[in-house]
Coordinates of C-alpha atoms in Angstrom, one line a residue:
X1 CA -20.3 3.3 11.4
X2 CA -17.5 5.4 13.1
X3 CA -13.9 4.2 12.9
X4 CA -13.1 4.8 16.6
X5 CA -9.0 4.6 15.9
X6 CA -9.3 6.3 12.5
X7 CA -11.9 9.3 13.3
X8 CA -10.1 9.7 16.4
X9 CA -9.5 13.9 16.3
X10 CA -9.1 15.3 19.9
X11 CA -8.5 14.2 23.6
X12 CA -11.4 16.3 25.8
X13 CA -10.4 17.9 29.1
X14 CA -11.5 18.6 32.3
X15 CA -12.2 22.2 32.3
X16 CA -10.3 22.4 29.0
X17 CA -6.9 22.1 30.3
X18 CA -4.5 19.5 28.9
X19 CA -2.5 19.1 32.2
X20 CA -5.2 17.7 33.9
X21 CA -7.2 14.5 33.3
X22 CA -8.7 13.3 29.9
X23 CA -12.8 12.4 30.2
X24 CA -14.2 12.3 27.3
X25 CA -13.1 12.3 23.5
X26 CA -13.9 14.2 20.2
X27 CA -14.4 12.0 17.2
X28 CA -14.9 14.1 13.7
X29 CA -16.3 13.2 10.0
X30 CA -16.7 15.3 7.3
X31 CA -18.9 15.0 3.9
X32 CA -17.8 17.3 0.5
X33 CA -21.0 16.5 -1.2
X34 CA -23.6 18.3 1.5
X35 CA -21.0 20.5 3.8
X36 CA -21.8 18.6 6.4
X37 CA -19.5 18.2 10.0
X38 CA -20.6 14.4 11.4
X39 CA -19.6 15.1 15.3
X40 CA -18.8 12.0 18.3
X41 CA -18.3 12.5 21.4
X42 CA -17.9 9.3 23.8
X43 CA -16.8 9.9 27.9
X44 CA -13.8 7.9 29.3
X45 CA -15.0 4.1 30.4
X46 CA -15.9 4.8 34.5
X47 CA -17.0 8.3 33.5
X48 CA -20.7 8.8 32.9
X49 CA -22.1 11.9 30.6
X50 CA -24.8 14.4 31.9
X51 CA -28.1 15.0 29.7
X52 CA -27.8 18.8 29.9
X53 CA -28.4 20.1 26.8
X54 CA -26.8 23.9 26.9
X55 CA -23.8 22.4 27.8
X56 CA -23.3 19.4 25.2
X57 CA -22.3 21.3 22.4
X58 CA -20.1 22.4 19.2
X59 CA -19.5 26.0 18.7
X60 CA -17.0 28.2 16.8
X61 CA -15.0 30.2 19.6
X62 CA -17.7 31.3 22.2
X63 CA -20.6 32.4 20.4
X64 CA -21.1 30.6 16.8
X65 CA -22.7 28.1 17.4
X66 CA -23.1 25.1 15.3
X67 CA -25.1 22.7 17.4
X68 CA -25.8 21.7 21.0
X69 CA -28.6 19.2 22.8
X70 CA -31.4 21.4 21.8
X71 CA -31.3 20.3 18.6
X72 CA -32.5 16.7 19.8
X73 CA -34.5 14.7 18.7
X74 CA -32.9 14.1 15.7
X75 CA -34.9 14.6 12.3
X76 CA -32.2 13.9 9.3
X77 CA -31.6 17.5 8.4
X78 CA -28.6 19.3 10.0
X79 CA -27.9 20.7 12.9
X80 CA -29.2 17.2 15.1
X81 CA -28.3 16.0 17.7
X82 CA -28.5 12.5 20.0
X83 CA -27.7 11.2 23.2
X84 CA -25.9 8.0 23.5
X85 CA -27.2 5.6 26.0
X86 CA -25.9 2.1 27.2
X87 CA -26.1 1.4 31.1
X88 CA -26.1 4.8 31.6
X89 CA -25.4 7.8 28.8
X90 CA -21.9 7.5 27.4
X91 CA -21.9 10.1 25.5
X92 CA -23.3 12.3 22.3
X93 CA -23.4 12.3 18.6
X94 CA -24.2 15.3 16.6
X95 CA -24.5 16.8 12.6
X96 CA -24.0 20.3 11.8
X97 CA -23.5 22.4 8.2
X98 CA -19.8 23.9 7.9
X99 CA -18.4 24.7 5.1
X100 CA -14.8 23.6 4.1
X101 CA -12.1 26.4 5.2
X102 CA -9.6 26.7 8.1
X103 CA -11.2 27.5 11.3
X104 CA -8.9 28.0 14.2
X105 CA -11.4 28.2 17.6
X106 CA -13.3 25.0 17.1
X107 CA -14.9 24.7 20.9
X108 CA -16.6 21.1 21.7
X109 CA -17.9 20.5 25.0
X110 CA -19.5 18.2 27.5
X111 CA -20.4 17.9 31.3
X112 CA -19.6 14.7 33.1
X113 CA -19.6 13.1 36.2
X114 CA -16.6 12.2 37.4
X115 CA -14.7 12.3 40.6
X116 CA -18.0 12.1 42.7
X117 CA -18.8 15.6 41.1
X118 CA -20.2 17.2 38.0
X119 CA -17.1 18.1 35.5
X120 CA -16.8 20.0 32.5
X121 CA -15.1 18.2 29.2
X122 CA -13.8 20.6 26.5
X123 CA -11.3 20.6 23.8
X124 CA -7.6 21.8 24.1
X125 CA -8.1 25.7 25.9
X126 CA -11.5 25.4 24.2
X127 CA -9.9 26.7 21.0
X128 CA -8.7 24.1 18.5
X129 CA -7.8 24.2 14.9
X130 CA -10.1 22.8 12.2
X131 CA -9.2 22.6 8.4
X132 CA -11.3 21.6 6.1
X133 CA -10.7 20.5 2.8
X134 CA -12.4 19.0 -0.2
X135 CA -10.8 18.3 -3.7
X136 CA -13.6 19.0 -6.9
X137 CA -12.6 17.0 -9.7
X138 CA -10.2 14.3 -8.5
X139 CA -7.4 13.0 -10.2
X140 CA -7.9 9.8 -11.6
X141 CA -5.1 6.8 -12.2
X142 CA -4.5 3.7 -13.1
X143 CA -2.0 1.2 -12.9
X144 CA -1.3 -2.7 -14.0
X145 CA 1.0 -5.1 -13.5
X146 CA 1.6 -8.3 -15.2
X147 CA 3.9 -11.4 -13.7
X148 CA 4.7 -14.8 -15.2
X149 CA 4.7 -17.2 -13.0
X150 CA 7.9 -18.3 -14.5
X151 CA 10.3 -16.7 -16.5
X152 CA 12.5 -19.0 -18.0
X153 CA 10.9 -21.9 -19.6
X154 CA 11.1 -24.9 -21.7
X155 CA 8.5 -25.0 -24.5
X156 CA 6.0 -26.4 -25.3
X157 CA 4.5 -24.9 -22.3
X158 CA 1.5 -23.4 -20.6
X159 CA 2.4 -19.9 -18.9
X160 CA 0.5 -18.9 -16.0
X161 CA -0.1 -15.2 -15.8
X162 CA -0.8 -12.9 -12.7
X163 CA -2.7 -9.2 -13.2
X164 CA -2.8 -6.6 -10.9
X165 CA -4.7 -3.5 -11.4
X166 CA -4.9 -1.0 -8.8
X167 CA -6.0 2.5 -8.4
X168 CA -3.6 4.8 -7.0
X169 CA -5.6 8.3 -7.9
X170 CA -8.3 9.6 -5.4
X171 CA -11.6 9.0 -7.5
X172 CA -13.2 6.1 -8.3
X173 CA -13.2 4.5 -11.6
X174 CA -15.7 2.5 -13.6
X175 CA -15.9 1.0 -17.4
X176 CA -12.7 -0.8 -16.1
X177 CA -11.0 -3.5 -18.8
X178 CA -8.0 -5.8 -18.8
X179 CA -6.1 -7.0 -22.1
X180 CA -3.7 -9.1 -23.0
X181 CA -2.1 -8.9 -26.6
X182 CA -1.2 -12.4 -26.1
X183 CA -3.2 -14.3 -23.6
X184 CA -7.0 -14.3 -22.7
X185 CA -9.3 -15.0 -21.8
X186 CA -8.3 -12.6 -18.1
X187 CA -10.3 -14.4 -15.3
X188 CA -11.7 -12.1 -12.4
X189 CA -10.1 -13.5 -9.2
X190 CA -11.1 -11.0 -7.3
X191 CA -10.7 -7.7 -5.1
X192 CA -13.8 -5.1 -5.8
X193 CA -14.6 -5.4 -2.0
X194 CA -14.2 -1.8 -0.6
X195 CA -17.1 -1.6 -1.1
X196 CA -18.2 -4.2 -3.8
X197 CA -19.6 -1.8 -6.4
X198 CA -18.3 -2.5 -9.6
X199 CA -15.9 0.5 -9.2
X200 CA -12.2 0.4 -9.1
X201 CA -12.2 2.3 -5.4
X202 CA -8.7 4.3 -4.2
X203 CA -6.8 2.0 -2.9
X204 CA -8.1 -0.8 -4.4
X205 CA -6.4 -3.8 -6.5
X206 CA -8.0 -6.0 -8.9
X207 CA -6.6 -9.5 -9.4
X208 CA -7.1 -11.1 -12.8
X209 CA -5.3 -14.4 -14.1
X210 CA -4.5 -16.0 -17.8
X211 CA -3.2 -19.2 -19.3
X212 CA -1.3 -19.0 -22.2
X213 CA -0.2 -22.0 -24.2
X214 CA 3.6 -21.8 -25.9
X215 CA 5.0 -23.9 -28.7
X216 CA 8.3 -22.3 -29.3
X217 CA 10.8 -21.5 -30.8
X218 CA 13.1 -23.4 -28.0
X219 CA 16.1 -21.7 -28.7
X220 CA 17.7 -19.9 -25.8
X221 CA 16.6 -16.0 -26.0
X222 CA 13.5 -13.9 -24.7
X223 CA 11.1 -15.9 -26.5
X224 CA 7.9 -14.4 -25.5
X225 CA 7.3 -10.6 -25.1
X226 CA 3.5 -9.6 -24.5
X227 CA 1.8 -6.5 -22.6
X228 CA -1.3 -6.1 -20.9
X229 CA -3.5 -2.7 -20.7
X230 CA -5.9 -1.3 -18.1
X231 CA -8.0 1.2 -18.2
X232 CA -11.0 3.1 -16.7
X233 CA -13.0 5.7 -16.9
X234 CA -14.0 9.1 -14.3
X235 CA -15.9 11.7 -15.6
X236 CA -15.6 11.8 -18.7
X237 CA -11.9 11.3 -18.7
X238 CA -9.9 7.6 -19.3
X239 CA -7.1 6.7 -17.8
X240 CA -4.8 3.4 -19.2
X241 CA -1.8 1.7 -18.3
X242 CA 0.3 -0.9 -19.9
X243 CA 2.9 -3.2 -18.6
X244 CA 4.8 -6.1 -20.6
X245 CA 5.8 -9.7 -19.9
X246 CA 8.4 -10.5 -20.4
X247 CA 9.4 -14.7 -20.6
X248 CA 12.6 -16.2 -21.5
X249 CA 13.1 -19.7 -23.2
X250 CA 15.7 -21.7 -20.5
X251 CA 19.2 -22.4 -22.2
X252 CA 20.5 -26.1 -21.6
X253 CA 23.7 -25.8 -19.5
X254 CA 26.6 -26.2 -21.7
X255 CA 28.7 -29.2 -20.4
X256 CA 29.6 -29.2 -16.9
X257 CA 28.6 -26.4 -15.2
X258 CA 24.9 -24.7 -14.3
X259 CA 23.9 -21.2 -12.4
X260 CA 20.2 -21.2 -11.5
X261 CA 19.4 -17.6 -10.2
X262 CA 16.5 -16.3 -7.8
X263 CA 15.5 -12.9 -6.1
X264 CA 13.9 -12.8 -3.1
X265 CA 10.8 -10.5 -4.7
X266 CA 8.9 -10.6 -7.4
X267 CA 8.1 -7.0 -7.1
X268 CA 9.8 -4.2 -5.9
X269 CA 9.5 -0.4 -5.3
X270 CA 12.1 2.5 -5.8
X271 CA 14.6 2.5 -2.9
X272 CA 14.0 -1.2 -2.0
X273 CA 16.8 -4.2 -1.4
X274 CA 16.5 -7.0 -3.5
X275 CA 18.5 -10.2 -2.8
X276 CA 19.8 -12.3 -5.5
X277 CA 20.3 -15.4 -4.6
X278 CA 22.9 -17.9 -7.1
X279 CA 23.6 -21.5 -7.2
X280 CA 26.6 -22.9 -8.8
X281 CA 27.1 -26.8 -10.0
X282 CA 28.8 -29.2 -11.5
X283 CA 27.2 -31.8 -13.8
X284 CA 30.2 -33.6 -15.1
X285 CA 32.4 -35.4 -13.7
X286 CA 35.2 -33.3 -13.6
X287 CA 36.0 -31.0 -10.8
X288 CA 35.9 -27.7 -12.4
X289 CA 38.8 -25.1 -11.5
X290 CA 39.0 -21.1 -12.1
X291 CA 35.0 -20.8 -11.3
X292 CA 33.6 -17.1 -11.7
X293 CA 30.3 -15.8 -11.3
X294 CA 29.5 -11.9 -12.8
X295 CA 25.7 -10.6 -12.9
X296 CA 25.6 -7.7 -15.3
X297 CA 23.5 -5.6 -12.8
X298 CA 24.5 -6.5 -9.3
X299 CA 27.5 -6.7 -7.3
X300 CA 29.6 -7.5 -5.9
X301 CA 28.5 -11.1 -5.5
X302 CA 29.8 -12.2 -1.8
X303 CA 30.5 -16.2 -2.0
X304 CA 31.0 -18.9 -2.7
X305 CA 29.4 -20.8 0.2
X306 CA 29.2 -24.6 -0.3
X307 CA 32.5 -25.7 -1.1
X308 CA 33.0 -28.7 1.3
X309 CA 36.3 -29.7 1.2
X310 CA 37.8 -26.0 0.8
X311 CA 40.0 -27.1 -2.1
X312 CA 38.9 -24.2 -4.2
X313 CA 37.3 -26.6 -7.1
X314 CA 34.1 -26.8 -7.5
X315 CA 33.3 -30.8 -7.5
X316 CA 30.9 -33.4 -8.9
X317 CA 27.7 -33.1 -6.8
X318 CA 28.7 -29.3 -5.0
X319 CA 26.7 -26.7 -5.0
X320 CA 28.2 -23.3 -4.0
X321 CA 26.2 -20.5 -3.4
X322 CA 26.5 -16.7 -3.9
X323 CA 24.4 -13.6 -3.1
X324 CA 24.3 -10.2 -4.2
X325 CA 21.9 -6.9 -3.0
X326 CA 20.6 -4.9 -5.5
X327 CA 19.0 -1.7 -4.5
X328 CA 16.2 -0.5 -7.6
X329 CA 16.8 3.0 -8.4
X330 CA 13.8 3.1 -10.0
X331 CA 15.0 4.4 -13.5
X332 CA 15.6 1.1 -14.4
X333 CA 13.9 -0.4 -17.5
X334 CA 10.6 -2.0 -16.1
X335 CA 10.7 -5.0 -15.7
X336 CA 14.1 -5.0 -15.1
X337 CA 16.4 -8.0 -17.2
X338 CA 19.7 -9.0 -15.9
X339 CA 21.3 -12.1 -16.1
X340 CA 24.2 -14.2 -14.2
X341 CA 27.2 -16.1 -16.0
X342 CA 29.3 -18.7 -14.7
X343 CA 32.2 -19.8 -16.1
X344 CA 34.1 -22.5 -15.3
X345 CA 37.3 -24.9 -16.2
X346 CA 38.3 -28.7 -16.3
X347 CA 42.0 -29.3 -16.1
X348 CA 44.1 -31.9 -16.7
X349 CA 48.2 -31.9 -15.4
X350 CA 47.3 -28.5 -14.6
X351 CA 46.2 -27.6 -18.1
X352 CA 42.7 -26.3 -19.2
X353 CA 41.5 -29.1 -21.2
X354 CA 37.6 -27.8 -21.5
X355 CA 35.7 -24.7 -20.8
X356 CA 32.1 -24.6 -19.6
X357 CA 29.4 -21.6 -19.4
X358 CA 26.3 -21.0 -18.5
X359 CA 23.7 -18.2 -18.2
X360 CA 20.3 -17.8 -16.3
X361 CA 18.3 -14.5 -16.5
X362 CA 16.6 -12.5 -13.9
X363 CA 13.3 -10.6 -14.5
X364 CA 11.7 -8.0 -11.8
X365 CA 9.1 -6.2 -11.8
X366 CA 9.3 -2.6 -10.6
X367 CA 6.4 -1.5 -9.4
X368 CA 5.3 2.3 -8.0
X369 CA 5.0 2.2 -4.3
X370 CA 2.8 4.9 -2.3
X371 CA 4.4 6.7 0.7
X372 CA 3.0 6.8 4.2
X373 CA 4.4 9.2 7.1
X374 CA 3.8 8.9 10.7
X375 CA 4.3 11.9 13.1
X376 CA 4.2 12.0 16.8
X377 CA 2.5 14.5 18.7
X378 CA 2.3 17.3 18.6
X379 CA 1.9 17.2 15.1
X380 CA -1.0 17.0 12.3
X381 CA -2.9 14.2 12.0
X382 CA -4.9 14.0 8.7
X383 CA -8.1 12.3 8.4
X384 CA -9.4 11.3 5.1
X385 CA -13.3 11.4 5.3
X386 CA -14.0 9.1 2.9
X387 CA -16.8 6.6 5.1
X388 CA -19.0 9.4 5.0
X389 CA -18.4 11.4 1.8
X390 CA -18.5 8.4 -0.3
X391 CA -17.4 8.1 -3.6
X392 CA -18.7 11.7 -4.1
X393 CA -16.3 14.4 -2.4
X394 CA -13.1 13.4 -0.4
X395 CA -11.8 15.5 2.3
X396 CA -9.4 15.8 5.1
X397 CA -9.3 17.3 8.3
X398 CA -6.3 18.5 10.0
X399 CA -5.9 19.1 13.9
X400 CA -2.5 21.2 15.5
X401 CA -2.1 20.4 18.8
X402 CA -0.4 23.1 21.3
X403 CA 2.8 22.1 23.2
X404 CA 2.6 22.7 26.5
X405 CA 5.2 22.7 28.9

C-alpha cells in the first residue's frame, strides 16, 4: 500500500519546467533487501494520463533507462510496469533494479491530457537528484522505563507499576523480556501493533504493568527502591536496559502545617519545562506566621497565592499555593528526587511559641526523547523506506530541489 503523504518525492511538470503548471506527481519506494526502486506516478484530479508506452517512463538522464510501458504486463520480476485505471487512466506504477548510490539525473516522465491538448509531465528540468542509501547491520537499542503510580505512600500498600519499553535503534528486536527485582508477575498490556509480529519494531513501545504488595517499614524515608530490565536480541547481539523505582513512605505532617507537591509530568525529556506545583496548609488552629517554602532543586518558587485576607498568616482552613519551573538538563540523576519544605510558626504576643515542618518529595522520570526536524522547501526531504523493505534492509531516499527564481 503506498503512503500518498509519506512517499510523496517530486511534483511533475508540464514540459519539465517548475514555473509552469504541476500535472502529475512522482511517488518513490525503495527495498535494501532486492535493490529494487518501487515507482508511482498519479496525474493531477481533472487531468487524465495517456496509455503511450515510449513515453511513460523512468530513465537515468536521457538514455539509461530503467523502465517505461513496454515493460507491461506486469510479471513479478523487475523492470514492470502497470497502468492505473479508474474512470479513465490516472496514472502509472512501475518496479525497476537500482542499486543504492547517489544518482543526480533521475528523469520520470508522463504524457497527459490536459488543457484540451496532449502535455508532457516530467520531473524538475528532467534531471533530479536521487540518493540511495541502505544501512547493513543496524544498530540495535533498547530502552525501559518504570513509574509508580504513586510515590509517596502509606504502607501497608499495593503499588501499581507502569513499564514502558521502546525501541529507539533502527532494527527490530526479538527474544524480548521484562523483569522486575521486586514485583511480577509483568502483564502484557499491549503495543506489538506495527506490525503485530512478536518483534519489538523501531519505533515501537511495549506497555507492561505489575502489582506489588508493601508491608513496611512506615517510617518516613525512600522505603522501596526496585529496578526493572529489558532486553532483546538482533543478530546475534543483546541489548538491555534498566531503570529503578523509586517509592517513598509519606511522612505525617508534624503539627500544624502540610506541603503536598505535584509536577505537571510524569516524564520528561532533556531541555523540557516542568511545573511544580505546591500547596501549603494549616491543620491547627493557629494561624501560622513566618511561612517559607524552599525546594532543593527548583527555584525560585513565585507565590504564595491563596491568602484570602492578605494578612500575611497563613490561617486555619487556607491553602496557599506556589509554583516553580524546572527545566531538566538532563544530567540529572534518573529519576530525578527533590523534595519541598515548609516551615512555619505559631505566635503568641508576638512571640514564637511553636514551630512546624513538613516535607513532601518529588520523583521524575527523565526519559530520552528523539529529535525530529522539519525543513521548508527547497530543502531535503528524507524518506525512510521501511513499508517496502521490511524488517530486512532500511533505506532513505533524499531529493534537492533547485531554486528558481
Amino acid at each position: 500500500e503506498w503512503d500518498l503523504t509519506n512517499d510523496h518525492f517530486a511534483h511533475m511538470y508540464r514540459a519539465g519546467d517548475p514555473l509552469k503548471p504541476i500535472e502529475s506527481h512522482l511517488y518513490l519506494r525503495y527495498d535494501c533487501r532486492t535493490n529494487t526502486l518501487y515507482v508511482l506516478v498519479l496525474a493531477e484530479e481533472g487531468v487524465e494520463v495517456l496509455e503511450q508506452p515510449d513515453d511513460a517512463f523512468v530513465k537515468l538522464g536521457t538514455t539509461t533507462k530503467l523502465v517505461d510501458g513496454n515493460d507491461s504486463p506486469p510479471d513479478g520480476t523487475p523492470p514492470d510496469f502497470e497502468w492505473i485505471t479508474d474512470n479513465g487512466t490516472t496514472g502509472w506504477e512501475a518496479s525497476a533494479s537500482l542499486a543504492p548510490g547517489i544518482y543526480s539525473n533521475l528523469n520520470v516522465h508522463v504524457q497527459v491530457f490536459d488543457d484540451d491538448e496532449s502535455q508532457t509531465s516530467a520531473v524538475a528540468d528532467r534531471a533530479i537528484l536521487l540518493d540511495i542509501r541502505c544501512e547493513t547491520g543496524g544498530t540495535p537499542d533498547i530502552r525501559v522505563e518504570k513509574t509508580p503510580l504513586d510515590d509517596n505512600i502509606t504502607p501497608p500498600i499495593t503499588i501499581e507499576y507502569e513499564y514502558q519499553v521502546c525501541n529507539p535503534g533502527d532494527v527490530p528486536l526479538s527474544n524480548v523480556t521484562v523483569t522486575d527485582n521486586t514485583c511480577s508477575p509483568l502483564v502484557f498490556q499491549g503495543g506489538d501493533d506495527s506490525p503485530a509480529n512478536g518483534a519489538l519494531d523501531p519505533g515501537e513501545t511495549w506497555l507492561y504493568t505489575c502489582s506489588y504488595y508493601f508491608t513496611g517499614p512506615s517510617s518516613p524515608r525512600t522505603c522501596v527502591v526496585n529496578e526493572v530490565t529489558a532486553q532483546g536480541d538482533y543478530d546475534g547481539q543483546t541489548v538491555k536496559d534498566e531503570h529503578p523505582g523509586v517509592v517513598h513512605c509519606a511522612a505525617p505532617p508534624e503539627g500544624g502545617i502540610q506541603v503536598l507537591k505535584t509536577a505537571d509530568l510524569e516524564h520528561a525529556c532533556p531541555n523540557q519545562k516542568v511545573l511544580y506545583r505546591y500547596e501549603v496548609s494549616s491543620l491547627g488552629d493557629s494561624a501560622l506566621s513566618n511561612v517559607t517554602v524552599h525546594d532543593d532543586t527548583c527555584g525560585p518558587l513565585i507565590g504564595p497565592d491563596g491568602d484570602d485576607n492578605f494578612d500575611g498568616r497563613l490561617d486555619p482552613g487556607e491553602t496557599w499555593v506556589y509554583i516553580c519551573r524546572y527545566r531538566v538538563r538532563g544530567r540529572e540523576a534518573n529519576p530525578l528526587e527533590n523534595r519541598v519544605i515548609a516551615l512555619g510558626d505559631a505566635l503568641e504576643d508576638g512571640e514564637v511559641v511553636a514551630s512546624f515542618t513538613d516535607r513532601h518529595p518529588g520523583i521524575l522520570q527523565i526519559v530520552p526523547c528523539r529529535k525530529v526536524e522539519f525543513v521548508p522547501e527547497p530543502a531535503t526531504l528524507l524518506l525512510t523506506a521501511t513499508g517496502l523493505a521490511g524488517l530486512a534492509g532500511y533505506a532513505s531516499v533524499t531529493i534537492r530541489r533547485r531554486r528558481h527564481h
